[in-house]
Short mmCIF file of C-alpha atoms in Angstrom, two decimals:
data_model
loop_
_atom_site.label_atom_id
_atom_site.label_comp_id
_atom_site.label_asym_id
_atom_site.label_seq_id
_atom_site.Cartn_x
_atom_site.Cartn_y
_atom_site.Cartn_z
CA MET A 1079 -20.29 -37.72 187.34
CA GLU A 1080 -23.01 -35.94 185.18
CA TRP A 1081 -26.27 -37.67 184.29
CA ILE A 1082 -26.24 -38.98 180.77
CA PRO A 1083 -28.12 -41.61 178.92
CA CYS A 1084 -26.81 -45.13 179.33
CA SER A 1085 -25.74 -44.86 175.72
CA GLY A 1086 -23.15 -42.57 176.66
CA ARG A 1087 -24.43 -39.41 174.96
CA SER A 1088 -23.92 -36.32 177.03
CA ARG A 1089 -26.94 -34.54 178.41
CA ARG A 1090 -25.54 -31.28 176.93
CA ASP A 1091 -25.87 -32.86 173.54
CA THR A 1092 -29.52 -33.46 174.03
CA LYS A 1093 -30.80 -30.27 175.52
CA ASN A 1094 -33.98 -29.09 174.19
CA LYS A 1095 -33.91 -25.95 172.36
CA LYS A 1096 -37.58 -25.64 172.11
CA ASN A 1097 -39.81 -23.85 174.71
CA SER A 1098 -40.39 -25.45 178.14
CA SER A 1099 -43.75 -27.01 177.02
CA SER A 1100 -42.14 -29.57 174.81
CA ARG A 1101 -39.10 -31.93 174.95
CA LYS A 1102 -37.40 -34.50 172.89
CA LYS A 1103 -38.19 -38.14 173.51
CA ASN A 1104 -36.75 -41.00 171.48
CA GLY A 1105 -35.77 -38.56 168.92
CA VAL A 1106 -39.22 -37.04 168.54
CA ILE A 1107 -40.36 -33.70 169.98
CA VAL A 1108 -43.46 -34.36 172.22
CA ASN A 1109 -45.48 -31.88 173.96
CA GLN A 1110 -45.65 -31.97 177.76
CA LYS A 1111 -49.09 -31.68 179.34
CA PRO A 1112 -49.22 -28.80 181.53
CA LEU A 1113 -50.08 -29.18 185.17
CA ASP A 1114 -53.86 -29.25 185.84
CA GLN A 1115 -53.96 -26.45 188.36
CA THR A 1116 -57.67 -27.06 188.99
CA LYS A 1117 -56.85 -30.36 190.92
CA PRO A 1118 -54.84 -30.66 194.16
CA THR A 1119 -51.42 -32.35 193.63
CA SER A 1120 -52.50 -35.50 195.54
CA GLU A 1121 -55.72 -35.94 193.42
CA ARG A 1122 -53.56 -35.59 190.15
CA LEU A 1123 -51.02 -38.23 191.45
CA ARG A 1124 -53.72 -40.55 192.48
CA ASP A 1125 -55.35 -40.45 189.14
CA ASP A 1126 -52.25 -41.19 187.25
CA TYR A 1127 -50.40 -43.52 189.59
CA PRO A 1128 -52.06 -46.34 191.66
CA PHE A 1129 -49.32 -46.34 194.13
CA HIS A 1130 -49.15 -47.26 197.96
CA VAL A 1131 -46.88 -48.48 200.61
CA ARG A 1132 -47.30 -52.10 201.75
CA GLY A 1133 -48.27 -51.95 205.46
CA GLY A 1134 -48.75 -48.32 205.43
CA SER A 1135 -46.07 -45.82 206.78
CA LYS A 1136 -45.53 -44.06 210.12
CA ASN A 1137 -45.29 -40.69 208.41
CA GLY A 1138 -48.20 -40.26 205.94
CA GLY A 1139 -48.23 -43.77 204.28
CA SER A 1140 -51.92 -43.74 203.99
CA GLY A 1141 -51.96 -42.35 200.43
CA SER A 1142 -52.21 -38.63 201.18
CA ILE A 1143 -49.52 -36.17 200.00
CA THR A 1144 -48.21 -34.55 203.13
CA ALA A 1145 -45.46 -32.45 201.53
CA GLN A 1146 -45.88 -28.67 202.01
CA THR A 1147 -46.47 -26.32 199.20
CA PHE A 1148 -44.17 -23.29 198.90
CA THR A 1149 -44.43 -20.13 196.54
CA PHE A 1150 -41.47 -19.34 194.41
CA ARG A 1151 -40.97 -16.08 196.20
CA GLU A 1152 -40.66 -17.95 199.63
CA LEU A 1153 -37.88 -20.33 198.16
CA ALA A 1154 -36.12 -17.41 196.36
CA THR A 1155 -35.91 -15.66 199.68
CA ALA A 1156 -34.72 -18.69 201.39
CA THR A 1157 -31.72 -19.00 198.90
CA LYS A 1158 -30.98 -15.19 198.72
CA HIS A 1159 -32.67 -15.25 195.21
CA PHE A 1160 -30.39 -18.24 194.06
CA ARG A 1161 -27.04 -16.66 194.76
CA SER A 1162 -23.98 -18.60 193.78
CA GLU A 1163 -22.67 -18.64 197.30
CA CYS A 1164 -25.75 -20.88 198.27
CA LEU A 1165 -25.17 -23.45 195.35
CA LEU A 1166 -24.45 -26.90 196.78
CA GLY A 1167 -24.17 -28.58 193.32
CA GLU A 1168 -25.62 -29.30 190.05
CA GLY A 1169 -27.20 -32.52 188.95
CA GLY A 1170 -28.86 -33.98 185.72
CA PHE A 1171 -32.09 -32.16 186.34
CA GLY A 1172 -31.08 -28.88 187.92
CA ARG A 1173 -29.30 -27.04 190.54
CA VAL A 1174 -29.39 -27.62 194.31
CA TYR A 1175 -29.20 -24.64 196.78
CA LYS A 1176 -28.81 -24.49 200.38
CA GLY A 1177 -31.75 -22.36 201.99
CA TYR A 1178 -33.01 -21.21 205.21
CA MET A 1179 -36.85 -21.17 205.91
CA GLU A 1180 -37.53 -18.38 208.39
CA SER A 1181 -41.05 -19.58 208.96
CA THR A 1182 -39.82 -23.02 210.23
CA ASN A 1183 -36.35 -21.96 211.39
CA GLN A 1184 -35.18 -24.75 209.24
CA VAL A 1185 -31.94 -25.25 206.97
CA VAL A 1186 -33.14 -26.97 203.77
CA ALA A 1187 -31.91 -28.04 200.34
CA ILE A 1188 -33.82 -26.70 197.44
CA LYS A 1189 -33.65 -28.27 193.97
CA GLN A 1190 -34.52 -25.98 191.16
CA LEU A 1191 -35.40 -28.08 188.06
CA ASN A 1192 -34.09 -26.98 184.75
CA ARG A 1193 -37.09 -25.99 182.85
CA ASN A 1194 -35.55 -26.92 179.54
CA GLY A 1195 -34.24 -30.27 181.08
CA LEU A 1196 -35.46 -33.84 180.69
CA GLN A 1197 -37.66 -33.95 183.79
CA GLY A 1198 -41.13 -32.86 182.82
CA ASN A 1199 -44.20 -32.17 184.76
CA ARG A 1200 -45.22 -35.94 185.13
CA GLU A 1201 -41.66 -36.91 186.41
CA PHE A 1202 -41.89 -34.06 188.90
CA LEU A 1203 -45.30 -35.15 190.18
CA VAL A 1204 -43.79 -38.75 190.45
CA GLU A 1205 -40.92 -37.56 192.58
CA VAL A 1206 -43.24 -35.64 194.96
CA LEU A 1207 -45.56 -38.73 195.22
CA MET A 1208 -42.80 -41.17 195.98
CA LEU A 1209 -41.00 -39.14 198.49
CA SER A 1210 -44.15 -38.13 200.17
CA LEU A 1211 -45.25 -41.66 200.58
CA LEU A 1212 -42.02 -43.74 200.93
CA HIS A 1213 -40.51 -42.87 204.43
CA HIS A 1214 -37.47 -44.68 205.63
CA PRO A 1215 -34.40 -43.66 207.53
CA ASN A 1216 -32.35 -44.22 204.41
CA LEU A 1217 -34.33 -42.09 201.99
CA VAL A 1218 -34.05 -38.53 202.00
CA ASN A 1219 -37.10 -36.62 203.40
CA LEU A 1220 -39.08 -34.42 201.12
CA ILE A 1221 -40.28 -31.34 203.02
CA GLY A 1222 -42.17 -29.71 200.12
CA TYR A 1223 -42.45 -28.36 196.59
CA CYS A 1224 -43.26 -25.45 194.38
CA ALA A 1225 -45.27 -25.46 191.25
CA ASP A 1226 -45.78 -21.82 190.56
CA GLY A 1227 -46.31 -21.22 186.78
CA ASP A 1228 -43.49 -23.01 184.97
CA GLN A 1229 -41.21 -23.11 188.18
CA ARG A 1230 -40.62 -26.55 189.60
CA LEU A 1231 -38.79 -26.78 192.79
CA LEU A 1232 -38.36 -29.49 195.45
CA VAL A 1233 -37.48 -28.83 199.11
CA TYR A 1234 -35.54 -31.63 200.99
CA GLU A 1235 -34.02 -31.95 204.38
CA TYR A 1236 -30.43 -30.58 204.49
CA MET A 1237 -27.73 -33.33 204.52
CA PRO A 1238 -24.73 -31.47 205.94
CA LEU A 1239 -21.97 -33.89 204.91
CA GLY A 1240 -22.76 -33.70 201.19
CA SER A 1241 -22.64 -36.67 198.91
CA LEU A 1242 -20.85 -40.04 199.07
CA GLU A 1243 -18.94 -38.82 196.00
CA ASP A 1244 -17.59 -35.86 197.82
CA HIS A 1245 -15.77 -38.19 200.34
CA LEU A 1246 -14.93 -41.03 198.19
CA LEU A 1247 -14.24 -39.92 194.61
CA GLU A 1248 -13.79 -36.20 194.78
CA ILE A 1249 -12.00 -35.60 197.95
CA SER A 1250 -10.93 -32.09 198.54
CA PRO A 1251 -7.71 -31.09 200.33
CA GLY A 1252 -8.03 -31.68 204.14
CA LYS A 1253 -11.06 -33.79 203.99
CA LYS A 1254 -10.95 -36.87 206.23
CA ARG A 1255 -10.81 -40.11 204.37
CA LEU A 1256 -13.56 -42.71 204.95
CA ASP A 1257 -12.43 -45.65 207.07
CA TRP A 1258 -13.50 -49.16 206.44
CA ASN A 1259 -16.05 -49.33 209.10
CA THR A 1260 -17.72 -46.07 207.89
CA ARG A 1261 -17.77 -47.41 204.25
CA MET A 1262 -19.53 -50.59 205.28
CA LYS A 1263 -21.98 -48.55 207.32
CA ILE A 1264 -22.78 -46.51 204.30
CA ALA A 1265 -23.10 -49.35 201.97
CA ALA A 1266 -25.44 -51.30 204.27
CA GLY A 1267 -27.59 -48.17 204.82
CA ALA A 1268 -27.77 -47.54 201.02
CA ALA A 1269 -28.93 -51.05 200.58
CA LYS A 1270 -31.61 -50.73 203.11
CA GLY A 1271 -33.03 -47.70 201.27
CA LEU A 1272 -33.05 -49.71 198.19
CA GLU A 1273 -34.69 -52.53 199.83
CA HIS A 1274 -37.63 -50.25 200.98
CA LEU A 1275 -38.11 -49.27 197.47
CA HIS A 1276 -38.25 -52.74 196.03
CA ASP A 1277 -40.12 -54.57 198.78
CA LYS A 1278 -42.36 -52.00 200.54
CA ALA A 1279 -43.74 -49.97 197.59
CA SER A 1280 -46.39 -51.53 195.63
CA PRO A 1281 -45.84 -51.53 192.67
CA PRO A 1282 -42.16 -51.73 193.55
CA VAL A 1283 -40.11 -48.75 192.72
CA ILE A 1284 -37.06 -49.04 190.43
CA TYR A 1285 -34.70 -46.29 191.45
CA ARG A 1286 -32.66 -46.48 188.10
CA ASP A 1287 -30.03 -43.87 188.95
CA LEU A 1288 -28.18 -45.26 191.98
CA LYS A 1289 -24.69 -43.66 192.05
CA CYS A 1290 -22.39 -42.18 194.71
CA SER A 1291 -23.53 -38.59 194.06
CA ASN A 1292 -27.14 -39.57 194.76
CA ILE A 1293 -26.14 -41.06 198.18
CA LEU A 1294 -26.33 -38.26 200.64
CA LEU A 1295 -24.63 -38.14 204.08
CA GLY A 1296 -26.04 -36.85 207.34
CA GLU A 1297 -24.45 -36.58 210.77
CA GLY A 1298 -22.32 -39.67 211.60
CA TYR A 1299 -22.13 -40.49 207.84
CA HIS A 1300 -25.79 -41.70 207.88
CA PRO A 1301 -26.70 -42.37 204.14
CA LYS A 1302 -29.75 -41.55 202.41
CA LEU A 1303 -30.81 -42.06 198.81
CA SER A 1304 -31.91 -38.93 197.00
CA ASP A 1305 -32.87 -37.54 193.54
CA PHE A 1306 -35.76 -39.65 192.33
CA GLY A 1307 -36.22 -37.94 188.98
CA LEU A 1308 -35.60 -41.15 186.94
CA ALA A 1309 -37.47 -43.55 189.34
CA LYS A 1310 -39.86 -45.79 187.63
CA LEU A 1311 -42.73 -48.01 188.87
CA GLY A 1312 -41.76 -51.70 188.38
CA PRO A 1313 -43.47 -54.76 186.97
CA VAL A 1314 -46.63 -56.02 188.57
CA GLY A 1315 -48.50 -59.41 188.32
CA ASP A 1316 -46.95 -61.91 185.83
CA ASN A 1317 -44.85 -59.28 184.18
CA THR A 1318 -41.17 -59.73 184.51
CA HIS A 1319 -39.98 -56.25 183.49
CA VAL A 1320 -41.12 -52.80 182.38
CA SER A 1321 -39.96 -51.40 178.97
CA THR A 1322 -38.76 -47.90 178.92
CA ARG A 1323 -36.41 -45.45 177.48
CA VAL A 1324 -32.82 -46.20 178.48
CA MET A 1325 -31.73 -43.54 180.94
CA GLY A 1326 -29.31 -43.31 183.74
CA THR A 1327 -25.71 -42.79 184.26
CA TYR A 1328 -23.09 -44.34 182.06
CA GLY A 1329 -21.22 -46.98 183.98
CA TYR A 1330 -23.81 -47.72 186.36
CA CYS A 1331 -26.51 -49.13 183.89
CA ALA A 1332 -27.07 -52.86 183.85
CA PRO A 1333 -25.96 -54.22 180.54
CA GLU A 1334 -29.24 -56.04 179.68
CA TYR A 1335 -31.19 -52.67 180.39
CA ALA A 1336 -28.74 -50.66 178.15
CA MET A 1337 -29.23 -53.10 175.36
CA THR A 1338 -32.95 -53.77 175.45
CA GLY A 1339 -34.59 -51.10 177.52
CA GLN A 1340 -36.16 -53.86 179.81
CA LEU A 1341 -35.93 -52.53 183.31
CA THR A 1342 -36.25 -54.90 186.38
CA LEU A 1343 -35.43 -54.77 190.01
CA LYS A 1344 -32.14 -56.59 189.26
CA SER A 1345 -31.10 -53.43 187.21
CA ASP A 1346 -30.77 -51.51 190.50
CA VAL A 1347 -28.94 -54.43 192.07
CA TYR A 1348 -26.39 -54.06 189.33
CA SER A 1349 -26.10 -50.42 189.96
CA PHE A 1350 -25.67 -51.13 193.71
CA GLY A 1351 -22.73 -53.57 192.82
CA VAL A 1352 -20.96 -50.76 190.88
CA VAL A 1353 -21.41 -48.41 193.79
CA LEU A 1354 -20.06 -50.97 196.27
CA LEU A 1355 -17.00 -51.52 194.10
CA GLU A 1356 -16.44 -47.77 194.16
CA ILE A 1357 -16.72 -47.87 197.93
CA ILE A 1358 -14.13 -50.71 198.29
CA THR A 1359 -11.85 -49.58 195.54
CA GLY A 1360 -12.06 -45.72 195.59
CA ARG A 1361 -12.27 -45.90 191.85
CA LYS A 1362 -14.85 -44.26 189.54
CA ALA A 1363 -17.29 -46.32 187.58
CA ILE A 1364 -15.81 -44.76 184.53
CA ASP A 1365 -12.42 -42.97 184.46
CA ASN A 1366 -11.04 -41.94 181.25
CA SER A 1367 -7.93 -40.65 182.87
CA LYS A 1368 -6.68 -44.24 183.54
CA ALA A 1369 -5.11 -46.74 181.14
CA THR A 1370 -7.77 -48.15 178.68
CA ALA A 1371 -7.90 -51.46 180.57
CA GLU A 1372 -8.63 -49.71 183.94
CA GLN A 1373 -11.22 -47.14 182.79
CA ASN A 1374 -14.44 -49.36 183.44
CA LEU A 1375 -14.45 -50.28 186.95
CA VAL A 1376 -16.38 -53.63 186.55
CA ALA A 1377 -14.14 -54.87 183.65
CA TRP A 1378 -10.98 -53.94 185.71
CA SER A 1379 -12.37 -55.73 188.80
CA ALA A 1380 -13.08 -58.87 186.66
CA GLN A 1381 -9.29 -58.98 185.97
CA SER A 1382 -8.69 -59.93 189.47
CA VAL A 1383 -11.63 -62.34 189.93
CA THR A 1384 -13.04 -65.38 188.05
CA ALA A 1385 -15.92 -67.81 188.30
CA GLN A 1386 -14.29 -70.29 190.76
CA SER A 1387 -15.05 -69.34 194.37
CA GLY A 1388 -12.81 -69.95 197.42
CA ARG A 1389 -13.69 -71.75 200.57
CA LEU A 1390 -14.38 -68.52 202.51
CA ILE A 1391 -16.86 -67.06 199.93
CA ARG A 1392 -18.54 -70.43 199.82
CA GLY A 1393 -19.17 -70.33 203.47
CA PHE A 1394 -20.08 -66.63 203.52
CA ILE A 1395 -22.86 -67.10 200.88
CA ASP A 1396 -24.10 -70.37 202.24
CA ASN A 1397 -24.23 -68.87 205.85
CA VAL A 1398 -25.23 -65.20 205.49
CA ILE A 1399 -27.13 -65.05 202.08
CA PRO A 1400 -30.05 -67.35 201.68
CA SER A 1401 -30.37 -69.51 198.74
CA ARG A 1402 -32.72 -68.14 196.01
CA GLY A 1403 -33.10 -70.99 193.75
CA CYS A 1404 -29.49 -71.13 192.45
CA SER A 1405 -26.53 -73.07 193.67
CA VAL A 1406 -23.64 -71.34 195.41
CA THR A 1407 -21.46 -71.86 192.50
CA ASP A 1408 -23.93 -70.46 190.11
CA CYS A 1409 -24.78 -67.50 192.51
CA ALA A 1410 -21.15 -66.79 193.08
CA ALA A 1411 -20.14 -67.17 189.44
CA ARG A 1412 -18.30 -64.59 187.50
CA PRO A 1413 -16.64 -62.58 188.78
CA LEU A 1414 -14.93 -64.26 191.75
CA PHE A 1415 -11.70 -65.18 193.02
CA LYS A 1416 -8.79 -65.79 190.68
CA ASP A 1417 -5.62 -64.47 192.43
CA ARG A 1418 -6.00 -63.94 196.16
CA ASN A 1419 -2.91 -61.99 196.22
CA LYS A 1420 -4.48 -59.18 194.06
CA PHE A 1421 -7.29 -58.62 196.36
CA SER A 1422 -5.35 -56.12 198.49
CA ASP A 1423 -4.65 -54.27 195.23
CA MET A 1424 -8.28 -53.69 194.79
CA ALA A 1425 -8.56 -51.99 198.09
CA ASP A 1426 -8.73 -48.01 198.02
CA PRO A 1427 -5.05 -46.84 198.63
CA MET A 1428 -6.68 -44.16 200.86
CA LEU A 1429 -7.41 -46.87 203.36
CA GLN A 1430 -3.70 -47.28 203.76
CA GLY A 1431 -4.14 -51.00 204.47
CA GLN A 1432 -6.43 -50.36 207.36
CA TYR A 1433 -9.17 -52.94 206.56
CA PRO A 1434 -9.96 -56.58 207.46
CA SER A 1435 -8.68 -59.10 205.12
CA ARG A 1436 -11.81 -61.28 205.36
CA GLY A 1437 -14.13 -58.29 205.26
CA LEU A 1438 -12.52 -57.19 202.09
CA TYR A 1439 -13.04 -60.64 200.37
CA GLN A 1440 -16.50 -60.85 201.52
CA ALA A 1441 -17.41 -57.27 200.40
CA LEU A 1442 -15.97 -58.07 196.95
CA ALA A 1443 -18.01 -61.32 196.88
CA VAL A 1444 -21.15 -59.44 197.40
CA ALA A 1445 -20.16 -56.81 194.86
CA ALA A 1446 -19.28 -59.56 192.16
CA MET A 1447 -22.65 -61.26 192.63
CA CYS A 1448 -24.50 -57.94 192.26
CA VAL A 1449 -22.71 -57.07 188.83
CA HIS A 1450 -23.16 -60.55 187.29
CA GLU A 1451 -23.93 -60.20 183.73
CA GLN A 1452 -26.98 -62.37 184.02
CA PRO A 1453 -29.92 -60.72 185.94
CA ASN A 1454 -31.24 -63.91 187.34
CA MET A 1455 -27.86 -64.77 188.95
CA ARG A 1456 -27.89 -61.42 190.88
CA PRO A 1457 -29.22 -61.55 194.46
CA VAL A 1458 -32.29 -59.84 195.52
CA ILE A 1459 -31.48 -56.60 197.44
CA ALA A 1460 -32.95 -58.00 200.62
CA ASP A 1461 -30.06 -60.62 200.61
CA VAL A 1462 -27.62 -58.04 199.88
CA VAL A 1463 -28.86 -56.12 202.96
CA THR A 1464 -28.28 -59.20 205.07
CA ALA A 1465 -24.69 -59.61 203.94
CA LEU A 1466 -23.76 -56.01 204.41
CA THR A 1467 -25.50 -55.55 207.66
CA TYR A 1468 -23.32 -58.46 208.87
CA LEU A 1469 -20.13 -56.80 207.32
CA ALA A 1470 -21.08 -53.58 208.91
CA SER A 1471 -21.45 -55.15 212.39
CA GLN A 1472 -17.96 -56.62 212.27
CA LYS A 1473 -16.01 -53.54 213.45
CA TYR A 1474 -12.51 -53.33 212.13
CA ASP A 1475 -9.82 -53.16 214.87
CA PRO A 1476 -6.33 -52.57 213.44
CA ASN A 1477 -4.64 -54.03 216.30
CA ALA A 1478 -6.40 -57.31 216.16
CA GLU A 1479 -5.37 -57.41 212.45
CA THR A 1480 -1.61 -57.08 213.17
CA GLY A 1481 0.29 -59.98 211.80
CA GLN A 1482 -2.80 -61.48 210.28
CA ARG A 1483 -2.98 -59.98 206.80
CA SER A 1484 -0.88 -62.47 205.06
CA ARG A 1485 -3.14 -65.30 206.18
CA TYR A 1486 -6.22 -66.16 204.14
CA PRO A 1487 -8.96 -66.72 206.76
CA SER A 1488 -11.13 -69.83 206.36
CA ALA A 1489 -13.61 -69.33 209.19
CA SER A 1490 -17.07 -68.62 208.00
CA PRO A 1491 -19.30 -66.06 209.76
CA PRO A 1492 -22.22 -67.36 211.91
CA ARG A 1493 -25.46 -68.11 210.17
CA THR A 1494 -27.83 -65.24 209.99
CA ARG A 1495 -31.43 -65.77 210.57
CA ARG A 1496 -33.61 -63.89 208.08
CA GLY A 1497 -36.75 -62.05 209.19
CA GLY A 1498 -35.10 -59.68 211.59
CA LYS A 1499 -35.38 -55.99 211.27
CA ASN A 1500 -33.00 -54.39 208.95
CA GLN A 1501 -33.77 -50.79 209.64
#
């Protein structure tokens, strides 16, 4: 799905026809401040963004910018002068190419930013800063960048399996379907990456553009969050939110953010809930090819669930997700179980029935809490990590499920102790 503002207007409709030194913001053309080439990148970033990682980082978390700098000529050579045969894909801020760096004997992914796009110099520098300081197994690794003249390029580690979208929503002929165990592994890993942004960065980082196309997959379907062009530093002190222009991808934006422009960490949790629903159902967040009642994934899912929770989900929430100041009934409210017989209809047909019944119900419960209309009713991402780490640890064995699918399981999982390592 192409990047668009949450209001639904296409990015193609908002292309700036001015030169690359200006862009449109909130309907007004504003000049972009050119990069101060007299200052090192790390110094410019520290001047503008008082940002660090709590507890430091094993890979350059001290506050220094460790990413390499490349010349435009080096990156042009690496991509065979940006030939179409090297094109991996095109996102909201530019094109991504596969490249080979002879100097390091390394295959990389190179994102060439659209000079007339909506990501300006400041956003470019923020992305360099965040990916230079935020190191985690579930965040894509930034190798370096190029800021020659008006060229803006980012060099990432190459993720050989592409994006989650390629394996879930845009499956090419002959591509292997994702089984249940792999889906839960990917969901848990993506949640851990988001948890690092929320809980380790100071101020916390709000990702703001969580979607399947931004979850890249490495060997063994190891997930990593990528594309931080829309990332925003979160609220600090007594502030509950940051006010900003509404941007993101239609279908993933939290409703309160789309309506008010008030961005919180719970906005990311909502987006994660939409992604989790996509992982479970194999449906797109917005699919205009379907009947009107089924075009919006969250609305369609709500037709099969309601505010009343079943015994299994009460036990799951009580035992796996710690209480955060709200009752189980409140936290599990809308949407939750309405017709248990319909839950199997929500599972991706590509799974061909190969999934654990209890695991499906529990995963739907987590997704339901994440997409709650009220932000304060959504769980914090750390609790989502706890729940999904548990689900990912419960490996599905189709032989063990034989003859059990018609039974609604009542057993609750063992209580999980918080404080353990999630990475």
